[in-house]
Every structure is written in C-alpha cells, then in structure tokens.
Amino acid sequence: MATAQAFTYCRICEPLCGLEVTVEDGAVLQIRPDREHPLSKGFACPKGIAMTEIQNDPDRVLRPLRRRSDGEFEEVSWDEALDDIASRLNAVRERHGGGGIGWYLGNPGTFSYSHPLWLNSFMGALGSPHIYSAGSQDVNNRFAASALLYGAPTLVPMPDLKRTDLLLMLGANPLVSHGSLITAPRIRDDLSAIVRRGGRIVVADPRRTETARAYEHLPVRPDGDVWLLLSLLNVIFEEGLEDGTACEAQARGVATLRELVTGFPPESTQVHSGVPADGVRALARDLAAAERAVVYGRTGTCLGRYGTLTAFLIDVVTLVTGHLDRPGGGIFGESPLRIEEILRRSGLGTYAKTRSRVGAYPDVLGTFPAGVMAEEITTPGPGRLRALVVSAGNPLQTVPGSAALEAALDELDLLVCIDLYVSDTGRKADYVLPATTFLEREDLPLPFLQNYLTPYVTWTDAVVKPRGEARQEWEIIDDLARRMKLGMGALPVQRLAYRLGMRPSPRFMVDALLRTGPRGDRYGLRRGGLSIRRLRKNPRGIVLAEHHKTGTLRRRIVHKDKRVHVDPPEIVAEIERLAGAPDPSTDYPLRLIGMRELRSHNSWMHNAPALMRGQREHAARINPEDAAAYGIKDGALCRIASAHGEIELPAKITDEMTPGAVAVPHGWGHQGGWKVANAAGGANVNLLASPDPQDLEPLAGMAHLNGIPVTIAPAGPA
C-alpha cells in the first residue's frame, strides 16, 4: 500500500485551519490538524477532522443522476446529462430570454475560488439577473452597510484582536463558530490574550453563550442590538464623548446622525434592548475612554428586522469613538490581489445597481434575496424565472417559506442541482450532478484574503483525485457553457482570452491577478513576489506581515469625497421606521433566536456519523421561568409556534437563556442522503419564519430569522 502525507486547509468555515491528510492508495485515510501551519498551529475543530467521512461517504453522489418518469433517479453519462441540460436551457432562452434562467449558490460555494467566478461568468453571458445566494440568510446586510458607509460592499472592518483593549461583541459566539468575517484560526487564544494584557471582552447576547461564559455577559433582548447601539450613540453625543478629530477627518453627516439619535436615550430604549440605562451609559463611557476599542457583530445581528442598520451602527460607534482604521480598533485588511478593484472592473462589486422583479429589493454583490425565489417563479410577466440551477445549497431547508418554494419548484421547466448529496432540494431536481469535495480540488482563499487577522496567503493542490465521476463546479459550468455556445467573461482577463479563442482556467486567471497584484512577482521582474508557482513551493502558505497597516481607509473609500457617510437617506429612513414600529403582538410573547453548535454545521455535515455521535439531540433551549410558565418539562417534546408555522422538538431547560428568549439551532429538519441517511432529521427552525417577501429586511433582503415572535406549549412525551 502506498501512503503519503498532504497538506491543505479546511474549507468548512472561515478560520481555514491547516490540515494534514494521510492518503493511502489514492484515498483519504485520516485528517489531522497541521501542527506546523503558521496560523492554526495544530488546531482544527471536529468538523474539519470529520471531513474524512464526508469524503468517503457511500451516500455521496458520484455519477450524474437523471430523474425518471416514476420519480426515481437513474445514472447517466456526463454527455447525456449536459447535452440535455444545455438543450433545455437553450429552449428556455429562446422562449423567455436568458433572464428566464436563475442560479442559487449555497454557503460552501463561497469557499471555492473558481466556483463563484465561473457562475457569475455564466449568468453574465446569459444576461440574467436571477442570481440568489445563502448570503440573504447570513451576511448580505454587512455588505450593504459597507456600500452605504464606504461606497464599497466588500470594504468590511474586522476587530484588531491582537492589539485591542476593549471588545464589544454582538451576536457572535467565536468559541463555537471560530469567527466570521475575520479569519483567525486560533481566535480562542487571541481573545484570551486580550484579558491577559488587562483588557475586557463584553459579549452582548440573549443567551449566555460559550463565549459569554468565558468573559463578561451583557444580556440583550432578541433583535435588541439596534436599540443598544442607538442608545450608545445617544450617550456618546449627549455627554460629548465623541472623538471630534476622527469625526472631522473621516466622516460626513455627523450633525445629522447626532440629531437622529437624540430620540434614543437609554432610559427609553432599555425596554427594547433589555440593557439597563446605567449599563448603557457605563459602556458608552468605556468605549470612548479606551485607547484601543472596537465593536464587532456577526450573524446574530444580521437576521433581525433591522440587520443593515445594525451593521451600519456597529461601524459608526467604532468611528465616533475614534477607533476606526486605528490599531486595536476596526481595521481594514488588504489582500495580495486587488479585490476591490477587480470587483469594480468586473461589475460584481455592486449594491443596488439593479432591483429584484418581486419586491424591488436591491442587489448585493450581484445577488438577490433568496426569499423572493418562489414568487419569481410563480409571478407571471417578463423576466419570470423558468429554470434554476442550485449549486452547493439546499434552499428548501434554508430559505423561509419552504412550502411555497417546494410548490414553486414544480412549476419550473428545469431544475438542476450540483451537490455532494441528493438533498431535499435535489429530490425535486431533474438532474443531480456530482461535485467534488474540497479535498478533490485546488484552491486559493480568494474571498477571505483580506479577512486574515494576520496577513497571509496560501494555495492548495487537490489532495486526492475526484471519486467516481465527480467534477469541480467550474468544469461543469464551463462544459455547459460550451455546449450552449456561451462566451463567458466575468473578469477582463477572462473576456480577453475568450475573444482570442482561449478558454482560460481559473488557475491561469488567478495567477495573472496574483502576479500583477501589489505583492506579485510581475512575471519575474520582482524578486520574491507572489505567484502560484511560489505558493505551491510553500504548501503551508506565506505570512506576509505581523499586522495589517492602518491609515489606509481614505484611499480605499469609493465615495468621491473620500469620507465615511454616516447619514445616507436609506439609513435615515430605517431609523424612522424603527422609531415608528408598532408594538409586537401579545399572541406570541416570546422571541426565537438561532444558535451554532460545535459539532453541527449545515445539513450536509450531518452525514458524518463520528461527528454527530458527539452531538446532543436537536433541542430548544428555554429559560426555567418560561418553562414553568408554559408547563414545559426538561427533555419533553415542546411545540414552538409562530404566526407562520410550528415545529416540535425536545426542550432543554437552562438558565443560559434570558427570560423571554428561546434558542433553536439551525441546519436541521432535513431528509438528506440518496440512500439511507446517517443523520437524524430534527426540526427545521425556518418553518417559523415569514414566507412573505414583503417581510424581508428592506436594505439587503435579509430573512427575518432572529427575534421571531413565538409561543411554546407541551407537545407530549419525549
């Protein structure tokens, strides 16, 4: 038997931890943390290690599958599948135009450097606006906020954990999630170091999360972060705590902002935020007085009624206290590729350039909210969606309104899924095409290069050849485009190559961008510069600097006046909407939030038995006071109901929940797997969310998945 070691990095979540993979006779035998990796230094979470089981899972789709007339699947050749798909897509083009074809990209697709590039090229060649992504259930509000603040949706500050003295964290649990919109594989150590050097970490959350238990917990009401942030600004301006020099040098519209927040004193917001007025005032003074401080928010702040406003205010609090673009504050990472320039030139770095046909929601990085997909399929008229490709996603489980979407999918002329498994969405598909795992493809962490807390770049070759007939997504897209006679080109270098009769690979394109980037080798003219060739000689990557530079924001802002806009009309309108919001219905007095679990990710990871053996059953976390008031027993089934649906699952009674808040982990309720699935299904918490497109958050089309009004009741014995 031939055994070899290979080094790569994990592409399940954003820390991108280094992995050491043992390969035996061309198959993955074992995955371990890479002790020599310069950033993760021997750390990897259970999900990355469990990738062995996904890689070798007998339930994986390994050959193209076609649905028969009886509803079952049969294996077909790639030529049969792609010829038929191309013919049927061209038929849709002829009848309805390229705008009749849509694409949904799931979360794992973001971790591929080639998949999104080729997808956008394909859709651009069709001239179709119908691109949807999991971002409207995750992070698009953050990009919308950056577009309003800086003129660039991808210009997102991250907390300078290695130098800060005070970190206010909202809606994040990095001891479990390992961080998001920041790539710091040893984030636990980075957080501990803040306290060791005399600093503080304040974790605002409705649940006493694993991170909150380790530091200072500030209980807030679900969806109360926006009220807390507005009251912090109120105190900062009322007491003259703002950094006038920073406001003058960096911002436009501070006077308007000051006026807007006068109506949000902490004494009046505490009923909404759950934070007593004295606590708000003390926190505002501490943020202003600290030499190095930063506010950081993630998924918990993104999925409420005011997700874009909340993300916007997070940066504004950091700015007005003098900590934006400063060491120890909110810093802007730089990529060895000119990411912002590339996105602008390719037309992909957009916000509100176009609007969705249903709901008139703004595009975010060229994508529309997935919450309008069902209506885009069923609503008659020009631009109606008639065919859909779904890659690396399972929207029937992740998008609110799954019943409406399931019915809508039946109206399509064609549904194609590119995936590792036959998911719930895949069961409805005409074709399911086998994709590679991340171990079976080359990669560069293109979307995350500017998010590394320590400036760094890496490249990985495929660890093993694809199992069966699995193909990389870009190869499938490229072959399909060729059969449809589409000339693609999302990036200038790609368009030029196509005009010259070439079909450039992603590696060719990214190598060109890397070599001509700020740290590139200029094709041999700069000694020690970057290229894929050099990165392949350094399989554990290259650390580029100890810290990111600060003082770079002004030259990177896209607004013509080179200032941070803190008073855009969209935000003014959102604050007015918040101030005039009606009191919530008393029929549903509790508030539902989501939560992350260490040994669970999204539904596709549930087919890893070793990972799931360490996972407790899917359960709702309920405060003891609420459990007593509603007659809920620990371990017994409870029913959680909203105005839109209900689910049943076991109750876990715990004082980690603040009274009035109920937490249910996401990613459950699936029926995934082509053969016999290994995972228990649990309950799909998204069934409790509103399916109405009019209920999406207006500035980014975010699904309302946090702070959902609910009630609870016993459901029977466990």
mmCIF file of N, CA and C in Angstrom, residues 84 194 246 287 308 396 471 597:
data_model
loop_
_atom_site.group_PDB
_atom_site.id
_atom_site.type_symbol
_atom_site.label_atom_id
_atom_site.label_comp_id
_atom_site.label_asym_id
_atom_site.label_seq_id
_atom_site.Cartn_x
_atom_site.Cartn_y
_atom_site.Cartn_z
ATOM 1 N N ASP A 84 -28.528 17.273 -22.605
ATOM 2 C CA ASP A 84 -29.953 17.509 -22.376
ATOM 3 C C ASP A 84 -30.173 18.813 -21.608
ATOM 4 N N ILE A 194 -6.403 39.171 25.088
ATOM 5 C CA ILE A 194 -6.947 40.496 25.417
ATOM 6 C C ILE A 194 -7.078 40.652 26.924
ATOM 7 N N ALA A 246 -11.520 62.561 14.876
ATOM 8 C CA ALA A 246 -11.836 61.442 13.990
ATOM 9 C C ALA A 246 -13.086 61.731 13.172
ATOM 10 N N LEU A 287 -16.146 52.756 26.090
ATOM 11 C CA LEU A 287 -15.737 52.707 24.683
ATOM 12 C C LEU A 287 -15.038 53.999 24.278
ATOM 13 N N THR A 308 -29.291 45.573 8.321
ATOM 14 C CA THR A 308 -28.349 46.508 7.704
ATOM 15 C C THR A 308 -28.101 47.707 8.608
ATOM 16 N N LEU A 396 -34.528 24.544 -0.037
ATOM 17 C CA LEU A 396 -35.782 24.078 0.566
ATOM 18 C C LEU A 396 -35.691 23.987 2.080
ATOM 19 N N ARG A 471 -16.968 16.158 -10.582
ATOM 20 C CA ARG A 471 -16.232 17.227 -11.245
ATOM 21 C C ARG A 471 -16.302 18.504 -10.413
ATOM 22 N N GLU A 597 -23.839 25.198 16.943
ATOM 23 C CA GLU A 597 -23.366 24.086 17.766
ATOM 24 C C GLU A 597 -21.990 23.643 17.271
#
